[in-house]
Short mmCIF file of C-alpha atoms in Angstrom, two decimals:
data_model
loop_
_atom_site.label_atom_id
_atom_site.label_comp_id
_atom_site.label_asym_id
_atom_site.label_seq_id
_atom_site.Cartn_x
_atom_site.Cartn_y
_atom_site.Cartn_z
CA UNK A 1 149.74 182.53 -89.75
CA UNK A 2 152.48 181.08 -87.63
CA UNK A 3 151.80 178.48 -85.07
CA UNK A 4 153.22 176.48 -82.38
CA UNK A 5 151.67 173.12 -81.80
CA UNK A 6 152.61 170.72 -79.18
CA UNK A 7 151.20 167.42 -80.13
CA UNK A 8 150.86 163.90 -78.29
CA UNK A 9 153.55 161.20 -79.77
CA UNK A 10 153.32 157.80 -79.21
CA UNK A 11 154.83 154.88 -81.26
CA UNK A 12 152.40 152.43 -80.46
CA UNK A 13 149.84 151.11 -77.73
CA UNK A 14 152.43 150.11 -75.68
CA UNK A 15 155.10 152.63 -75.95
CA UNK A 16 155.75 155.96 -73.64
CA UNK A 17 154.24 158.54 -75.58
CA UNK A 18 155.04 162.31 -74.91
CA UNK A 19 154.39 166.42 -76.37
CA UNK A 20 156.74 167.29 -79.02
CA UNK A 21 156.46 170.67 -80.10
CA UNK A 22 156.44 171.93 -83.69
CA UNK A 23 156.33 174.89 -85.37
CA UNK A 24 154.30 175.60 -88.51
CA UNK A 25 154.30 178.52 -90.83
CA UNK A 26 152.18 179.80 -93.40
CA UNK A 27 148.51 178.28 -92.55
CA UNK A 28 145.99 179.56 -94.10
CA UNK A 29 143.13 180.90 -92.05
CA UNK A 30 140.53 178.84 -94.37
CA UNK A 31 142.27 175.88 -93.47
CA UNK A 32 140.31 173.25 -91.31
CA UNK A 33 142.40 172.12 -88.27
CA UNK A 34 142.41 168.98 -90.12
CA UNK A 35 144.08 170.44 -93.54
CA UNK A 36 146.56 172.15 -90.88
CA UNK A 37 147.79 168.47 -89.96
CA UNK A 38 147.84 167.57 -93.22
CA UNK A 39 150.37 170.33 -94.51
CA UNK A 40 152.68 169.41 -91.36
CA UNK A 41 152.18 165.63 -92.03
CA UNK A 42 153.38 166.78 -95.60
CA UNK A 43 156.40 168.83 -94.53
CA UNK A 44 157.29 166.10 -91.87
CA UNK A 45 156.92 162.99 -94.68
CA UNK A 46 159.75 165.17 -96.64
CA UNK A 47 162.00 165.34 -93.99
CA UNK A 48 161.52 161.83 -93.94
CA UNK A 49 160.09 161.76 -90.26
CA UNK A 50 156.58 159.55 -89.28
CA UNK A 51 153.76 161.58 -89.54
CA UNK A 52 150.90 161.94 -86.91
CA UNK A 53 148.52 159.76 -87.13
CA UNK A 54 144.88 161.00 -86.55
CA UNK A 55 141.71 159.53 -87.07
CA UNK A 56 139.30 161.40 -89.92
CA UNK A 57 136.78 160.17 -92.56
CA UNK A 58 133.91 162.40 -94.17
CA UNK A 59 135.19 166.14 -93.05
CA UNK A 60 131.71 167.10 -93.25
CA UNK A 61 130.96 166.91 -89.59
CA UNK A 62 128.38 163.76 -89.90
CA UNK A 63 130.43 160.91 -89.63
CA UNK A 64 132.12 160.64 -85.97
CA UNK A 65 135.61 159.92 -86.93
CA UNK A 66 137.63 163.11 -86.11
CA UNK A 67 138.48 163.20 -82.51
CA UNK A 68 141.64 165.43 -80.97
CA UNK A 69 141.54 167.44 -77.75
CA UNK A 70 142.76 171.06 -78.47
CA UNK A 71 143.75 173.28 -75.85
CA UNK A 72 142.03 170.98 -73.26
CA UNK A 73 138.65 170.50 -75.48
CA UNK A 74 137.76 167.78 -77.14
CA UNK A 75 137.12 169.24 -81.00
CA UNK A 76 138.77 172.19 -79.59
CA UNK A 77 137.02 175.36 -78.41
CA UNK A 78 134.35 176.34 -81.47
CA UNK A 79 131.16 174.50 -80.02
CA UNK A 80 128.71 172.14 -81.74
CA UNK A 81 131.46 171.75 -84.02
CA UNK A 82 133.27 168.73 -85.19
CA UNK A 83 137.76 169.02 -84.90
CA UNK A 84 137.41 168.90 -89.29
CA UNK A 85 134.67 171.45 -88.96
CA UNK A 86 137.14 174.00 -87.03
CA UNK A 87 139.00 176.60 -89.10
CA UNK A 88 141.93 178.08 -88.24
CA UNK A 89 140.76 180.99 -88.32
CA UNK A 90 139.57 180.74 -84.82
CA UNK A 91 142.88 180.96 -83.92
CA UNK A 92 145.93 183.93 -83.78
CA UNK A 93 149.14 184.07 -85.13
CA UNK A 94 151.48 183.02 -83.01
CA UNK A 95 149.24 181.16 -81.02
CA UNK A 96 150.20 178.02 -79.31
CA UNK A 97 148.30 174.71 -79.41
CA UNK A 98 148.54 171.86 -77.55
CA UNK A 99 146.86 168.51 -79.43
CA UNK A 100 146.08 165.44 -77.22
CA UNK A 101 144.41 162.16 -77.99
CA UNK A 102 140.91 161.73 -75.98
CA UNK A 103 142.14 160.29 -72.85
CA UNK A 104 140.56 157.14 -71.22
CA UNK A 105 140.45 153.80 -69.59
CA UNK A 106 138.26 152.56 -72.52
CA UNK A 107 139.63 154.40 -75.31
CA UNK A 108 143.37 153.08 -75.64
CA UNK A 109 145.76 155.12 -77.86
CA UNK A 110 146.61 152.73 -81.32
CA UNK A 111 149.14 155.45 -82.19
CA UNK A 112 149.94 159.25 -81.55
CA UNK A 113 146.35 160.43 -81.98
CA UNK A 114 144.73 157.62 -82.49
CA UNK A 115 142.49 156.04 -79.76
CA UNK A 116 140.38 152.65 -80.16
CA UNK A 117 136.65 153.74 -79.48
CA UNK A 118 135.53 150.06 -80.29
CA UNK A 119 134.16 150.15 -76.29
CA UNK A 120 131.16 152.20 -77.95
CA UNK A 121 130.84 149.00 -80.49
CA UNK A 122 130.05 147.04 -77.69
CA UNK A 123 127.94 149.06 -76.09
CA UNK A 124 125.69 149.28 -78.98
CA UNK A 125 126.09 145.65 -79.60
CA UNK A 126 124.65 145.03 -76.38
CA UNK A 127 121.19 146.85 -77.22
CA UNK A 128 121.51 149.95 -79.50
CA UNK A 129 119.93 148.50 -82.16
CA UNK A 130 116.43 147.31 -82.77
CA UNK A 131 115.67 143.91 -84.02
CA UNK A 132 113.05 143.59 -87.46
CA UNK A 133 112.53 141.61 -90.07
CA UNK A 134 114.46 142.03 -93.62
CA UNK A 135 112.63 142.28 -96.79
CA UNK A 136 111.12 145.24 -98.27
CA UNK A 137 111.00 148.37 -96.58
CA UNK A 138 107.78 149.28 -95.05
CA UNK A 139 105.99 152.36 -95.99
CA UNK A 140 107.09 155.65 -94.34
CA UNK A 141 104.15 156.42 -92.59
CA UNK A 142 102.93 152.68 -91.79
CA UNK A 143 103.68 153.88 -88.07
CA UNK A 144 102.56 156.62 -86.63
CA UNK A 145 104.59 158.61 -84.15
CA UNK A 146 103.80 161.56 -82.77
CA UNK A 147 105.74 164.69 -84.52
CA UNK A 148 107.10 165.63 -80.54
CA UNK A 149 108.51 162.62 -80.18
CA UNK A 150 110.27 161.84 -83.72
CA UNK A 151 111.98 165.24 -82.76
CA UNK A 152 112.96 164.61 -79.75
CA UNK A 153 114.05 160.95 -80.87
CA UNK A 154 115.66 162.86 -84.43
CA UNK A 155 117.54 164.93 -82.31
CA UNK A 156 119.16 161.94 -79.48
CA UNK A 157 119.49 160.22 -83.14
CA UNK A 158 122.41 163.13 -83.94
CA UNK A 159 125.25 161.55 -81.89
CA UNK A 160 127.49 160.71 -84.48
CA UNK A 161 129.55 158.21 -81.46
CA UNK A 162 132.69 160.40 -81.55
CA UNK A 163 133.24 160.47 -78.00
CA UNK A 164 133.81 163.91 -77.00
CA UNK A 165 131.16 163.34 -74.17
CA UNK A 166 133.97 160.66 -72.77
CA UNK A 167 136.90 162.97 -73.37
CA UNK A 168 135.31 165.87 -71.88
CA UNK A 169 133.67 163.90 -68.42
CA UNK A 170 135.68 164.76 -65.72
CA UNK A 171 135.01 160.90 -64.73
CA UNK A 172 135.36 159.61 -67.97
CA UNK A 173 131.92 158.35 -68.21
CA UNK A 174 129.99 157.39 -71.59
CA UNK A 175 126.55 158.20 -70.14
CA UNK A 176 125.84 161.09 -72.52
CA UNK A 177 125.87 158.64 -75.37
CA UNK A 178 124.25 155.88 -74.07
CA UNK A 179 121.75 158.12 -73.17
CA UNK A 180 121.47 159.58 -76.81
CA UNK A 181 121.08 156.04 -78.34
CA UNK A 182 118.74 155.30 -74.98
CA UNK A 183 116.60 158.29 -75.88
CA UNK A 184 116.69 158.14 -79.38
CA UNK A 185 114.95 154.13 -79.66
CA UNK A 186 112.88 154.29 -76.54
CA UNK A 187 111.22 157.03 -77.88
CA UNK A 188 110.04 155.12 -80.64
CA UNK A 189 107.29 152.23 -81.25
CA UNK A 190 110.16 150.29 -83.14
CA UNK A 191 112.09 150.57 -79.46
CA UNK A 192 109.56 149.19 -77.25
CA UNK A 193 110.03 145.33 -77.39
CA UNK A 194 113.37 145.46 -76.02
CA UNK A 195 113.52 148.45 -74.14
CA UNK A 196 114.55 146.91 -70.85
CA UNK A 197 117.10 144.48 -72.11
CA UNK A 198 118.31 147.02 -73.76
CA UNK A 199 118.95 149.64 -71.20
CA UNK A 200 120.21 146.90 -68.93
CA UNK A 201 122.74 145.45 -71.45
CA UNK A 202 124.04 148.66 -72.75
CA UNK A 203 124.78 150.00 -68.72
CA UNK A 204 126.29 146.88 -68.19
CA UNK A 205 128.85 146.96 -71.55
CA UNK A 206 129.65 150.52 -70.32
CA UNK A 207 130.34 149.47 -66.83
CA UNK A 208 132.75 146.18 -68.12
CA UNK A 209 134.38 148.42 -70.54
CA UNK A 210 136.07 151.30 -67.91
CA UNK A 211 133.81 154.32 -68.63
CA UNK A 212 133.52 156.09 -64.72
CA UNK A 213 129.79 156.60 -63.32
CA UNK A 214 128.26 159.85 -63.79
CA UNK A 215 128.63 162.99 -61.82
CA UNK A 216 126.23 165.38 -63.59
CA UNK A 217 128.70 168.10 -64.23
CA UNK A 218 127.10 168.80 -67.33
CA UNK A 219 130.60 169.05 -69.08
CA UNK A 220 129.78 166.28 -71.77
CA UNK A 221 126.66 167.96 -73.43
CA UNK A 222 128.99 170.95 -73.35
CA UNK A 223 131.59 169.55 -75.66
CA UNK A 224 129.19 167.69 -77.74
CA UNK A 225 129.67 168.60 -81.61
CA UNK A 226 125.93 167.64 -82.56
CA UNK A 227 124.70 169.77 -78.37
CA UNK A 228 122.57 166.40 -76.97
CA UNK A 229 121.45 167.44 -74.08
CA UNK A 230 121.64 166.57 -70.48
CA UNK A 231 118.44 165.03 -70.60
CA UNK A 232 118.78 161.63 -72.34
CA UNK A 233 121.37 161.11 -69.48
CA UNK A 234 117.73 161.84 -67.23
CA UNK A 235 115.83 159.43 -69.86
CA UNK A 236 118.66 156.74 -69.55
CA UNK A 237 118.36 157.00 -65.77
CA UNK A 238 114.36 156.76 -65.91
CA UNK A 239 114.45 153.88 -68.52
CA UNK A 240 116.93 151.98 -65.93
CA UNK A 241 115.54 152.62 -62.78
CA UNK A 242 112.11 151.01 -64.40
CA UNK A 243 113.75 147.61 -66.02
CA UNK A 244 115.84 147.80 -63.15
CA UNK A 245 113.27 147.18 -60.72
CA UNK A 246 111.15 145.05 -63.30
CA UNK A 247 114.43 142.70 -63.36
CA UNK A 248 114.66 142.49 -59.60
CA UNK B 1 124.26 158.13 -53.55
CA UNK B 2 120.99 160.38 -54.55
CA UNK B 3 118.56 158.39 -52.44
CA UNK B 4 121.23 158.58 -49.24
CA UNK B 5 122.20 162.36 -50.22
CA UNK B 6 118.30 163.64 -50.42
CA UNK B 7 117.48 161.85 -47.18
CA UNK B 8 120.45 163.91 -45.08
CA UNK B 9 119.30 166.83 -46.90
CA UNK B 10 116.01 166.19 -45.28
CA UNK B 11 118.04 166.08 -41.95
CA UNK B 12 119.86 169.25 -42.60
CA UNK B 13 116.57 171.30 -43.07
CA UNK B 14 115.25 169.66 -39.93
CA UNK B 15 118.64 170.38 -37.93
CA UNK B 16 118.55 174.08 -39.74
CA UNK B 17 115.05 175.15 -38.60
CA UNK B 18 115.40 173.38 -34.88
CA UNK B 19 119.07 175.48 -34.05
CA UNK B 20 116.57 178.66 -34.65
CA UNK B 21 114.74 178.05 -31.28
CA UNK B 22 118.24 179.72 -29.98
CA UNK B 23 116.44 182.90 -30.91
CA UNK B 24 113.68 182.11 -28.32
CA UNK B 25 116.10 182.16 -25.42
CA UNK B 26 117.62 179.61 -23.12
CA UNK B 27 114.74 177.73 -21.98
CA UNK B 28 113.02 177.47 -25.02
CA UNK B 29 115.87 176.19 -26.97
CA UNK B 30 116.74 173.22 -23.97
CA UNK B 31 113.34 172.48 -24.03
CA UNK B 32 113.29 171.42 -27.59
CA UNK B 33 116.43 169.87 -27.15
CA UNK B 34 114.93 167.77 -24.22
CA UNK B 35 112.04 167.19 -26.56
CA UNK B 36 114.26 165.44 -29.16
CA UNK B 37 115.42 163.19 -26.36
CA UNK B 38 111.81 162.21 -25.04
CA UNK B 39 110.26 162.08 -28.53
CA UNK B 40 107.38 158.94 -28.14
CA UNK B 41 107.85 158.97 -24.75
CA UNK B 42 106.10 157.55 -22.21
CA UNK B 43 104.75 155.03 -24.82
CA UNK B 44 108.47 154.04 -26.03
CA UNK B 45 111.46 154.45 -24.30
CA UNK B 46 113.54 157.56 -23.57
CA UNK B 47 115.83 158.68 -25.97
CA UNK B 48 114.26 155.38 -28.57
CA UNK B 49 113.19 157.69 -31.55
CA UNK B 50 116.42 159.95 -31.28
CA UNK B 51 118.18 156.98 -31.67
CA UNK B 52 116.47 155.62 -34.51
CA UNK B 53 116.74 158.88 -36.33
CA UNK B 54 120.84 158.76 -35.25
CA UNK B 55 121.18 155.77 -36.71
CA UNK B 56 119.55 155.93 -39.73
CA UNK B 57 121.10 159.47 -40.34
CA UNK B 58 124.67 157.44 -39.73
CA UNK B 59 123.50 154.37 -42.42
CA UNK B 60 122.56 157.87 -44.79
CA UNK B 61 126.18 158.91 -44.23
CA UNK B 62 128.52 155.68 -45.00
CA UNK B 63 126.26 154.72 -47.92
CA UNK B 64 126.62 158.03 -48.94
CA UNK B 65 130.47 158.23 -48.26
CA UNK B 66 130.74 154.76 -49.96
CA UNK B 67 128.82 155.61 -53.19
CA UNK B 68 131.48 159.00 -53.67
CA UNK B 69 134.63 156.64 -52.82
CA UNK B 70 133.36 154.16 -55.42
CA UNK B 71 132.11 156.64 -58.27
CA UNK B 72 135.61 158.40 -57.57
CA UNK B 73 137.84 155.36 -57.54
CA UNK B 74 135.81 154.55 -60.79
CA UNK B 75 136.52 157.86 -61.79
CA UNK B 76 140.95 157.55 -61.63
CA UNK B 77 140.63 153.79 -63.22
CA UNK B 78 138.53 155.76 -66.51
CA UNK B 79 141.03 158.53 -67.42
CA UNK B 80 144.56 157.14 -66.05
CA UNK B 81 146.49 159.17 -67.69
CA UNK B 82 145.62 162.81 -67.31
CA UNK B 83 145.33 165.52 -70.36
CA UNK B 84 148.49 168.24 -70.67
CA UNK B 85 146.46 171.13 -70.59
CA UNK B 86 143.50 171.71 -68.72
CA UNK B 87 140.42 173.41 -69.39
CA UNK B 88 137.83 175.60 -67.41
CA UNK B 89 134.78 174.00 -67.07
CA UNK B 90 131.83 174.81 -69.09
CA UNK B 91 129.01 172.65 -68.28
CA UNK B 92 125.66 173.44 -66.85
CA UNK B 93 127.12 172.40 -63.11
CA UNK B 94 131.16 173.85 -63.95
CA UNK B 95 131.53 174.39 -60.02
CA UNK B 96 130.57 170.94 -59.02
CA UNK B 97 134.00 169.96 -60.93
CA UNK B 98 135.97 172.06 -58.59
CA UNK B 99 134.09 171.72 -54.97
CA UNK B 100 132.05 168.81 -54.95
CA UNK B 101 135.10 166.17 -53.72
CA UNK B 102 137.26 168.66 -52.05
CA UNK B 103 134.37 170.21 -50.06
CA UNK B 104 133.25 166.96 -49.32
CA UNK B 105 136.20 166.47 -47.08
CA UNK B 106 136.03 169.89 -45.97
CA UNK B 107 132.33 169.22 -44.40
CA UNK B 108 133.55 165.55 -43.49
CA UNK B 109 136.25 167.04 -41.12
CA UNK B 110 133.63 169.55 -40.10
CA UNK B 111 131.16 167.14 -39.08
CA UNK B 112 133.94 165.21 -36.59
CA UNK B 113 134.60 168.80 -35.45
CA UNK B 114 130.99 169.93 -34.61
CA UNK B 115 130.16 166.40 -33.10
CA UNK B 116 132.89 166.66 -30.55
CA UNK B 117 131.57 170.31 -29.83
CA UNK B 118 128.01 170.47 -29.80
CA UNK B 119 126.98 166.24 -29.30
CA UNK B 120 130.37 164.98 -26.93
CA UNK B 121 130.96 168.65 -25.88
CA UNK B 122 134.66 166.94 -25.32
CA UNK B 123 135.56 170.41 -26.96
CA UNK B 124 133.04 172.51 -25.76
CA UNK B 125 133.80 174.47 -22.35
CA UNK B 126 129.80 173.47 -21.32
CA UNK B 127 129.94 169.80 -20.44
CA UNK B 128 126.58 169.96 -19.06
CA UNK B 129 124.50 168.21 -21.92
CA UNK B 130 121.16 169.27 -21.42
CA UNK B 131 122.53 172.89 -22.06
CA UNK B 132 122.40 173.42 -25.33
CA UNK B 133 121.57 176.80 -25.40
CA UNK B 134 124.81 177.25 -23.18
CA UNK B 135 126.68 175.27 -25.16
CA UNK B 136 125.78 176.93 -28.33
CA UNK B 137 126.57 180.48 -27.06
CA UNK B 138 129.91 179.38 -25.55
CA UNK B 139 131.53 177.34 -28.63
CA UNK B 140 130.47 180.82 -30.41
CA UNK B 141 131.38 183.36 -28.23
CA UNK B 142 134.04 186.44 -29.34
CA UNK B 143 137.18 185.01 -28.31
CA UNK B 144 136.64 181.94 -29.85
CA UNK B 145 135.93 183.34 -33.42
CA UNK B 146 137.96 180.87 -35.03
CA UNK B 147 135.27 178.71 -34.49
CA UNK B 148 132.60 180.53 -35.73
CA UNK B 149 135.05 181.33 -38.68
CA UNK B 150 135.50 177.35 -39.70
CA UNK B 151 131.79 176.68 -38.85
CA UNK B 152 131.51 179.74 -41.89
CA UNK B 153 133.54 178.04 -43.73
CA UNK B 154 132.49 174.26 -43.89
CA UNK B 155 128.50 176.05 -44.47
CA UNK B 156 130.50 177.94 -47.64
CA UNK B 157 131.18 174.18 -48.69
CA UNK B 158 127.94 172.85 -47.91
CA UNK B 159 126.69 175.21 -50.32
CA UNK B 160 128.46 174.24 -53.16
CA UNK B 161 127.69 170.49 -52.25
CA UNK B 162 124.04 171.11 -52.35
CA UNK B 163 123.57 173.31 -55.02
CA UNK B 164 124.95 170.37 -57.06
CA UNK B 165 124.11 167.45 -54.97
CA UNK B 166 120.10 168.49 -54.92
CA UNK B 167 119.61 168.92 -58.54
CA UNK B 168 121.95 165.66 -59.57
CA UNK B 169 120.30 163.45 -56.72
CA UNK B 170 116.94 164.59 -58.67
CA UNK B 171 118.43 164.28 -62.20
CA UNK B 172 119.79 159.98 -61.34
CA UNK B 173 116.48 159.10 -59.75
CA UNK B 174 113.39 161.43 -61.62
CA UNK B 175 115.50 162.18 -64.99
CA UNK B 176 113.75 165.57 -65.81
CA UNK B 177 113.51 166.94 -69.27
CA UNK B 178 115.30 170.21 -70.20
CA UNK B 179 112.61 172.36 -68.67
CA UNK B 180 112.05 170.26 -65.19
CA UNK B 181 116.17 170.33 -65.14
CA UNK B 182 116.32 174.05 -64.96
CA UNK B 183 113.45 174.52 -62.44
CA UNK B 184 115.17 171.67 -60.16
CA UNK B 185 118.48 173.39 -60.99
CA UNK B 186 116.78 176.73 -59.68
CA UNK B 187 115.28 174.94 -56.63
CA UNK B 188 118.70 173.21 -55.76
CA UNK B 189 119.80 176.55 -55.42
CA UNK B 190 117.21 178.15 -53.36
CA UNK B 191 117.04 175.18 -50.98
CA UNK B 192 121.00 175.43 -50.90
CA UNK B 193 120.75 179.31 -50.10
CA UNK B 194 118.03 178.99 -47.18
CA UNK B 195 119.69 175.72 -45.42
CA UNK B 196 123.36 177.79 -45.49
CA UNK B 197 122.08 181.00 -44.63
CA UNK B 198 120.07 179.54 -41.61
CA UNK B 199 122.73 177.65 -40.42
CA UNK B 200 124.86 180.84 -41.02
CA UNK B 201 122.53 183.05 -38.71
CA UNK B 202 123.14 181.39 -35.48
CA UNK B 203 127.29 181.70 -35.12
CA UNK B 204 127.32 185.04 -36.79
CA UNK B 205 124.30 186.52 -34.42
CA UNK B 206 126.09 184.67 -30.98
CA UNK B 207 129.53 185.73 -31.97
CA UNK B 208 128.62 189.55 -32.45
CA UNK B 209 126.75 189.68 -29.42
CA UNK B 210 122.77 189.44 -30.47
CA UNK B 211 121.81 186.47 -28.83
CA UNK B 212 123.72 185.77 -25.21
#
């Protein structure tokens, strides 16, 4: 199939960046979007031009490294899939397809494609994590949970961080994943000890890095690749209004 | 912003079911008015509780109007440079994208509109206030449809505000699961419906002639 892309190009973090259109022939329909960049990155390497830099790891889907806005959706328009889990043949010959770099405040573009998403480090290093002691592992069963809430905590556990949620919010907030990481340890005994300080720390890492507040429009669990729902942004909210008031 | 928007919706169901005592006729409808006015009375001043009401209604509003101006100034400073293409919206409230700021000014200007009319009557051709009734039929009557047609219109916004606003106002302070989100979702939308479509009933029925 023959395609005309039109894709974000930008020297560096501080340079102008703009579209520049290409056209690409002979894709293959079992091509991933990903392989599709790689064949023009090939053909544009011989010509002796830069290539486009994009951001990919595992290809599987799992990891959280792919990113892209196609058409106007982040991971482009197949949902609860990943931009290296889209094939081409969801598109047409002849089609046209305009590839942007997720676009906010916190996420700076490094290069072309490339955006920093090391505001969702910080996040998490201000409570996403649980603190235990090393050693061993202990058994698998030496805490019980109930099997409800290990699903429900399994499935907030999905977000793989990629920041579609971000890219998608039509205020570019980071709620969706905060919630998911929210949900996913409050949910569990492990998560209790520093549930508060953790909700606290991680709305207040979001706030200092940019994100926008939250609107409820619903479009983040709409572009998510791994579909978290709207309601660990309902947990987070809960789980914040509580330590909230405990703090005051 | 939840808290603030909950409370006026409170106010607009209160508002919405007292402007249907103009189907009871004249003196019925300037007696409840007059009964807003001497609320508590004799034990607390005239007018005291109306006043109370007004100006908690009026803290509702800037803290309200605040909250939107910050979460949308927060809003620009996330995404400052804005994608090439755009997308339709797809999430679970897609409209709220498209009507929830712009109709907010649309019921803002409606608001300094209808305040003038029905509360200063600096617009309204009744100046006597304790005729509400008269001033109600007369802001709505025939020949001044466009009235009745921008009233229409700023309830058409209202509509869209609420059917978001409701269901997000319970979202930030209860956080629902999936299943509460849909019923509130569903509710938001039913409370939306009857607070418009009473509103709706009184312009429409003056201005074709039912009630006069």
């Amino acid at each position: 199939m023959k395609l005309s892309l039109r894709i974000w190009r930008q020297p560096d973090a501080q340079a102008p960046g703009e579209m520049v259109s290409y056209e690409i022939d002979e894709v293959s329909e079992d091509a991933s979007f990903l392989e599709m960049l790689d064949v023009l990155n090939e053909r544009l390497i011989s010509e002796g031009d830069d290539p486009v830099a994009f951001d990919h790891d595992c290809r599987e889907g799992i990891c959280g490294a792919c990113s892209l806005v196609i058409d106007g959706q982040p991971h482009g328009p197949q949902a609860a899939t990943t931009t290296c889990q889209l094939h081409m043949r969801k598109f047409k010959d002849g089609d046209s397809i305009d590839i942007e770099p997720y676009r906010a405040g916190a996420f700076p573009v490094i290069k072309d494609l490339v955006v920093d998403r090391s505001a969702f480090d910080r996040i998490i290093q201000a409570g996403g994590y649980i603190s235990a002691p090393t050693g061993t592992a202990p058994d698998a069963h030496a805490v019980p949970i109930p099997k409800q809430d290990a699903d429900a905590a399994f499935s907030a556990a999905a977000c793989i961080g990629c920041g579609a949620c971000v890219a998608a919010c039509p205020n570019g907030s980071g709620m969706l994943f905060m919630g998911a990481k929210v949900t996913h340890l409050s949910l569990m005994p492990q998560g209790q000890p520093e549930r508060a300080t953790r909700v606290l720390g991680m709305v207040a890492a979001h706030d200092d890095a940019g994100f926008g507040g939250c609107t409820n429009t619903g479009e983040c669990a709409a572009a998510c690749p791994k579909e978290i729902g709207l309601d660990v942004i309902g947990k987070l909210n809960r789980d914040f209004r509580k330590a909230a008031v405990r703090a005051a | 912003m939840a808290v603030s928007g909950i409370l006026l919706v409170l106010f607009l169901v209160a508002h919405m079911a007292g402007n249907l005592h103009v189907f009871e006729g004249r003196e019925e409808m300037n007696e409840y008015a007059h009964g807003l006015r001497t609320l508590g009375e004799p034990l607390l001043p005239h007018e005291s509780i109306l006043w109370i009401l007004r100006i908690g209604l009026i803290a509702c509003a800037v803290v309200h109007i605040w909250s939107a101006v910050v979460l949308t100034r927060r809003a620009l400073q996330a995404r400052p440079v804005r994608y090439a293409s755009k997308k339709p919206a797809k999430g679970e409230s897609r409209h709220a994208v498209a009507t929830m700021r712009w109709g907010a000014i649309v019921v803002f200007l409606f608001i300094i509109w209808h305040l003038l009319d029905l509360t200063f009557r600096t617009v309204n051709p009744v100046k006597d206030v304790p005729d509400a009734y008269g001033a109600v039929i007369a802001t709505f009557s025939p020949e001044r449809w466009p009235v009745t047609v921008f009233y229409l219109l700023a309830l058409f916004a209202l509509f869209f505000h609420l059917r978001h606003g409701i269901w997000s106002a319970v979202q930030t302070i209860a956080g629902p699961d999936t299943k509460w989100r849909k019923r509130t979702q569903a509710i938001g939308l039913f409370v939306a419906l009857i607070i418009v479509l009473g509103f709706a009933i009184v312009p429409i029925s003056v201005t074709f002639g039912l009630v006069n």
